[in-house]
Amino acid sequence: MAVDTNRSCPPVPIWIELSKAQEQVERDNNNHPPLTSGSSDTDYTIITAASSIRTSLSLRDKREIIQQYEQRPEKTPDIASEMEKWYAMTDRYGFLNTQQTESDSILLKEKEIERAEKWAAMSHRILIDGETAYTFSYSSKLRRRVYKGIPDCWRRDVWYYLVTDGLRSAKEDYAYKKSYQELLLKESPHERQIDLDIPRTLRDHIMFKQRYGSGQRALFNVLRAFSNYDEEVGYCQGMTNIVATILMYCDEEVI
């Protein structure tokens, strides 16, 4: 490529701000014709510098996002007292500012206990690789009760039983958990958007109310891992609410 010696343009300093680099590129484009085989190499220097700075800022933002979710609070709170305080202000699902009356709460609690006892009666406790799981006799009664609604205290175990095909694929959990940890080590192009959406997700729920708390960390990890697992789908708005609802009952590695 020929160099135009009649034009003099000093190299762009590496510390130049992105906005200044963009302004320089715009001025250069306005004052000179489009790049051709006879254009100056300096044009490419400016454009390359602006692109490099933009990439550098993007990488810095991503590193800062990851660090926010990885860091732990300096002072460990008194979990028991904190939970007692929050649960006194929430409904049965953990949402704040509930309008539910005390009489409604008592009726729901009694109904929930009655249904939970029925599920307990048709469950069988077993151990899989040293961990407790529950199996159920697959029947028309089980189907009816699933459609009727699974009690809160049984949702995790029943969901696990169903998604593992009656616990037949439960022994593959170790491989899934290992794969999950590997996915978390990879960078995702959706990290910034996920980070922006998380504070908007179930903001009145005690699990997700604290910024960068354990609930938001789990939510960020699951969404980032999934975006790496299924790159075609990646991430889209709305996934946060689905994953957050599941996290209310399951550990992040179980999802």
Coordinates of C-alpha atoms in Angstrom, one line a residue:
M1 CA 0.0 0.0 0.0
A2 CA 1.4 3.4 -0.9
V3 CA 1.9 5.9 1.8
D4 CA 0.8 9.5 1.3
T5 CA 3.9 11.5 2.4
N6 CA 2.0 14.9 2.0
R7 CA -0.2 14.1 5.0
S8 CA 1.1 14.3 8.4
C9 CA -0.8 12.7 11.3
P10 CA 0.9 11.7 14.5
P11 CA 0.2 8.2 15.8
V12 CA -2.7 7.9 18.2
P13 CA -1.5 7.5 21.9
I14 CA -2.5 4.2 23.4
W15 CA -4.1 6.0 26.4
I16 CA -6.4 8.1 24.2
E17 CA -10.0 7.9 25.3
L18 CA -12.5 6.1 23.1
S19 CA -14.6 9.1 22.5
K20 CA -11.6 11.1 21.3
A21 CA -10.6 8.3 19.0
Q22 CA -14.0 8.1 17.5
E23 CA -14.1 11.9 17.0
Q24 CA -10.7 11.7 15.3
V25 CA -12.0 8.9 13.0
E26 CA -15.1 11.0 12.1
R27 CA -13.0 14.1 11.3
D28 CA -10.6 12.1 9.2
N29 CA -13.5 10.5 7.3
N30 CA -15.1 13.9 6.7
N31 CA -11.8 15.6 5.6
H32 CA -10.5 12.9 3.3
P33 CA -11.9 10.5 0.8
P34 CA -12.7 6.8 1.7
L35 CA -9.8 4.5 2.1
T36 CA -8.5 3.2 -1.2
S37 CA -5.3 1.6 -2.3
G38 CA -3.7 5.1 -2.2
S39 CA -4.9 6.0 1.2
S40 CA -2.6 6.6 4.1
D41 CA -1.6 3.8 6.5
T42 CA -2.4 6.4 9.2
D43 CA -6.1 6.0 8.6
Y44 CA -5.9 2.4 9.5
T45 CA -3.8 3.3 12.6
I46 CA -6.6 5.5 13.9
I47 CA -9.4 3.0 13.1
T48 CA -7.4 0.2 14.7
A49 CA -6.7 2.2 17.8
A50 CA -10.4 3.1 18.2
S51 CA -11.3 -0.6 17.8
S52 CA -8.7 -1.8 20.2
I53 CA -9.8 0.7 22.8
R54 CA -13.4 -0.3 22.4
T55 CA -12.4 -4.0 22.8
S56 CA -10.2 -3.1 25.9
L57 CA -13.1 -1.3 27.6
S58 CA -15.5 -4.1 26.8
L59 CA -13.1 -6.7 28.4
R60 CA -12.6 -4.4 31.4
D61 CA -16.3 -4.1 31.9
K62 CA -16.7 -7.9 31.7
R63 CA -14.0 -8.5 34.2
E64 CA -15.6 -6.0 36.6
I65 CA -18.9 -7.8 36.2
I66 CA -17.5 -11.2 37.0
Q67 CA -15.5 -9.8 40.0
Q68 CA -18.7 -8.3 41.5
Y69 CA -20.4 -11.7 41.4
E70 CA -17.4 -13.6 42.7
Q71 CA -16.6 -11.5 45.7
R72 CA -18.0 -12.3 49.1
P73 CA -19.2 -9.8 51.7
E74 CA -16.4 -8.8 54.1
K75 CA -18.6 -9.4 57.1
T76 CA -20.7 -12.5 57.3
P77 CA -24.2 -11.6 58.6
D78 CA -26.1 -13.4 61.3
I79 CA -28.1 -15.7 59.0
A80 CA -30.6 -16.8 61.6
S81 CA -31.5 -13.3 62.7
E82 CA -31.6 -12.0 59.1
M83 CA -33.9 -14.7 57.9
E84 CA -36.2 -14.3 60.9
K85 CA -36.5 -10.6 60.2
W86 CA -37.2 -11.1 56.5
Y87 CA -39.6 -13.9 56.8
A88 CA -41.6 -11.9 59.2
M89 CA -42.2 -9.4 56.3
T90 CA -42.9 -11.9 53.5
D91 CA -45.5 -14.3 52.3
R92 CA -45.1 -18.1 52.1
Y93 CA -43.1 -17.7 48.9
G94 CA -40.6 -15.1 50.2
F95 CA -42.1 -12.0 48.6
L96 CA -42.2 -8.8 50.5
N97 CA -45.1 -6.4 51.0
T98 CA -47.8 -9.1 50.7
Q99 CA -51.4 -8.1 51.0
Q100 CA -52.5 -11.5 52.3
T101 CA -54.6 -11.4 55.4
E102 CA -53.9 -13.5 58.5
S103 CA -57.0 -15.6 58.1
D104 CA -56.1 -16.4 54.5
S105 CA -52.6 -17.4 55.6
I106 CA -53.9 -19.8 58.2
L107 CA -56.3 -21.5 55.7
L108 CA -53.5 -21.8 53.1
K109 CA -51.1 -23.2 55.7
E110 CA -53.6 -25.9 56.8
K111 CA -54.3 -26.9 53.2
E112 CA -50.7 -27.1 52.4
I113 CA -49.9 -29.3 55.4
E114 CA -52.8 -31.6 54.4
R115 CA -51.5 -32.0 50.8
A116 CA -47.9 -32.4 51.9
E117 CA -48.8 -35.3 54.2
K118 CA -50.5 -37.0 51.2
W119 CA -47.3 -36.6 49.1
A120 CA -45.2 -37.9 52.0
A121 CA -47.4 -41.0 52.2
M122 CA -46.7 -42.0 48.6
S123 CA -43.0 -41.2 48.6
H124 CA -40.1 -43.6 49.3
R125 CA -36.7 -42.3 50.5
I126 CA -33.6 -43.7 48.9
L127 CA -29.9 -42.9 48.6
I128 CA -28.1 -42.2 45.4
D129 CA -24.3 -41.8 45.7
G130 CA -24.8 -40.9 49.3
E131 CA -27.4 -38.2 48.7
T132 CA -31.0 -38.4 49.6
A133 CA -33.7 -38.7 46.9
Y134 CA -37.3 -39.6 46.8
T135 CA -39.1 -41.9 44.5
F136 CA -42.8 -42.2 43.8
S137 CA -45.0 -44.9 42.3
Y138 CA -45.9 -43.7 38.9
S139 CA -49.7 -43.9 38.7
S140 CA -52.8 -42.0 37.7
K141 CA -52.9 -40.7 41.3
L142 CA -49.4 -39.2 40.9
R143 CA -50.4 -37.5 37.6
R144 CA -53.6 -36.1 39.2
R145 CA -51.7 -34.6 42.1
V146 CA -49.0 -33.1 39.9
Y147 CA -51.6 -31.3 37.8
K148 CA -53.4 -30.3 40.9
G149 CA -50.2 -28.7 42.2
I150 CA -47.2 -29.9 44.1
P151 CA -46.8 -28.6 47.7
D152 CA -43.9 -26.2 48.2
C153 CA -42.0 -28.5 50.4
W154 CA -42.1 -31.3 47.8
R155 CA -41.4 -29.4 44.6
R156 CA -37.7 -29.9 44.5
D157 CA -37.9 -33.6 45.1
V158 CA -40.8 -34.2 42.7
W159 CA -39.3 -32.1 40.0
Y160 CA -36.0 -34.0 40.3
Y161 CA -37.8 -37.3 40.1
L162 CA -39.7 -36.3 37.0
V163 CA -36.8 -34.7 35.1
T164 CA -34.5 -37.7 35.8
D165 CA -37.1 -40.1 34.3
G166 CA -38.0 -41.6 37.7
L167 CA -34.4 -41.2 38.9
R168 CA -33.1 -43.5 36.1
S169 CA -30.7 -40.8 34.9
A170 CA -29.8 -39.5 38.4
K171 CA -26.4 -41.2 38.3
E172 CA -25.4 -38.9 35.5
D173 CA -25.5 -35.9 37.9
Y174 CA -21.8 -36.0 38.5
A175 CA -21.1 -35.5 34.8
Y176 CA -23.6 -32.7 34.6
K177 CA -22.1 -30.9 37.6
K178 CA -18.6 -31.2 36.1
S179 CA -19.9 -29.8 32.8
Y180 CA -21.6 -27.0 34.6
Q181 CA -18.3 -26.0 36.4
E182 CA -16.5 -26.1 33.0
L183 CA -19.1 -23.8 31.4
L184 CA -18.7 -21.3 34.2
L185 CA -15.0 -21.0 33.3
K186 CA -15.8 -19.8 29.8
E187 CA -16.6 -16.2 28.9
S188 CA -20.0 -15.4 27.6
P189 CA -20.9 -12.6 25.1
H190 CA -24.1 -12.1 27.1
E191 CA -22.6 -11.4 30.5
R192 CA -23.3 -7.6 30.4
Q193 CA -27.0 -8.0 29.4
I194 CA -27.5 -10.7 32.0
D195 CA -26.0 -8.4 34.6
L196 CA -28.3 -5.6 33.5
D197 CA -31.4 -7.8 33.8
I198 CA -30.7 -9.5 37.1
P199 CA -31.6 -6.4 39.3
R200 CA -35.0 -6.3 37.6
T201 CA -35.8 -9.9 38.4
L202 CA -38.2 -10.7 41.3
R203 CA -37.0 -7.5 43.2
D204 CA -39.5 -8.1 46.0
H205 CA -38.2 -11.6 46.8
I206 CA -35.8 -11.9 49.7
M207 CA -33.6 -14.3 47.7
F208 CA -32.9 -11.8 45.0
K209 CA -33.3 -8.5 46.8
Q210 CA -29.6 -8.0 47.7
R211 CA -27.4 -6.8 44.9
Y212 CA -24.7 -9.4 44.2
G213 CA -26.1 -11.5 47.0
S214 CA -26.1 -15.3 46.9
G215 CA -29.4 -15.4 45.0
Q216 CA -28.2 -13.0 42.3
R217 CA -24.9 -14.8 42.1
A218 CA -26.6 -18.2 41.5
L219 CA -28.9 -16.6 38.9
F220 CA -26.0 -15.0 37.1
N221 CA -24.0 -18.3 37.1
V222 CA -26.9 -20.4 35.7
L223 CA -27.7 -18.0 32.9
R224 CA -24.1 -17.5 31.9
A225 CA -23.5 -21.3 31.9
F226 CA -26.6 -21.9 29.8
S227 CA -25.6 -19.2 27.3
N228 CA -22.3 -21.1 26.8
Y229 CA -24.1 -24.5 26.7
D230 CA -26.5 -23.5 24.0
E231 CA -24.8 -20.8 21.9
E232 CA -27.5 -20.7 19.3
V233 CA -30.1 -19.6 21.9
G234 CA -27.6 -17.8 24.1
Y235 CA -29.6 -15.5 26.4
C236 CA -32.7 -13.4 26.0
Q237 CA -34.8 -11.4 28.4
G238 CA -37.4 -13.4 30.2
M239 CA -35.0 -16.2 31.1
T240 CA -34.2 -14.6 34.4
N241 CA -37.7 -15.0 35.7
I242 CA -37.8 -18.7 34.7
V243 CA -34.5 -19.5 36.3
A244 CA -35.2 -17.4 39.4
T245 CA -38.4 -19.3 40.0
I246 CA -36.6 -22.6 39.8
L247 CA -33.8 -21.3 42.1
M248 CA -36.4 -20.6 44.8
Y249 CA -36.6 -24.4 45.2
C250 CA -33.4 -25.9 43.7
D251 CA -29.6 -25.4 44.1
E252 CA -28.0 -23.9 41.0
E253 CA -26.1 -27.1 40.2
V254 CA -29.4 -29.1 40.1
I255 CA -31.0 -26.9 37.4

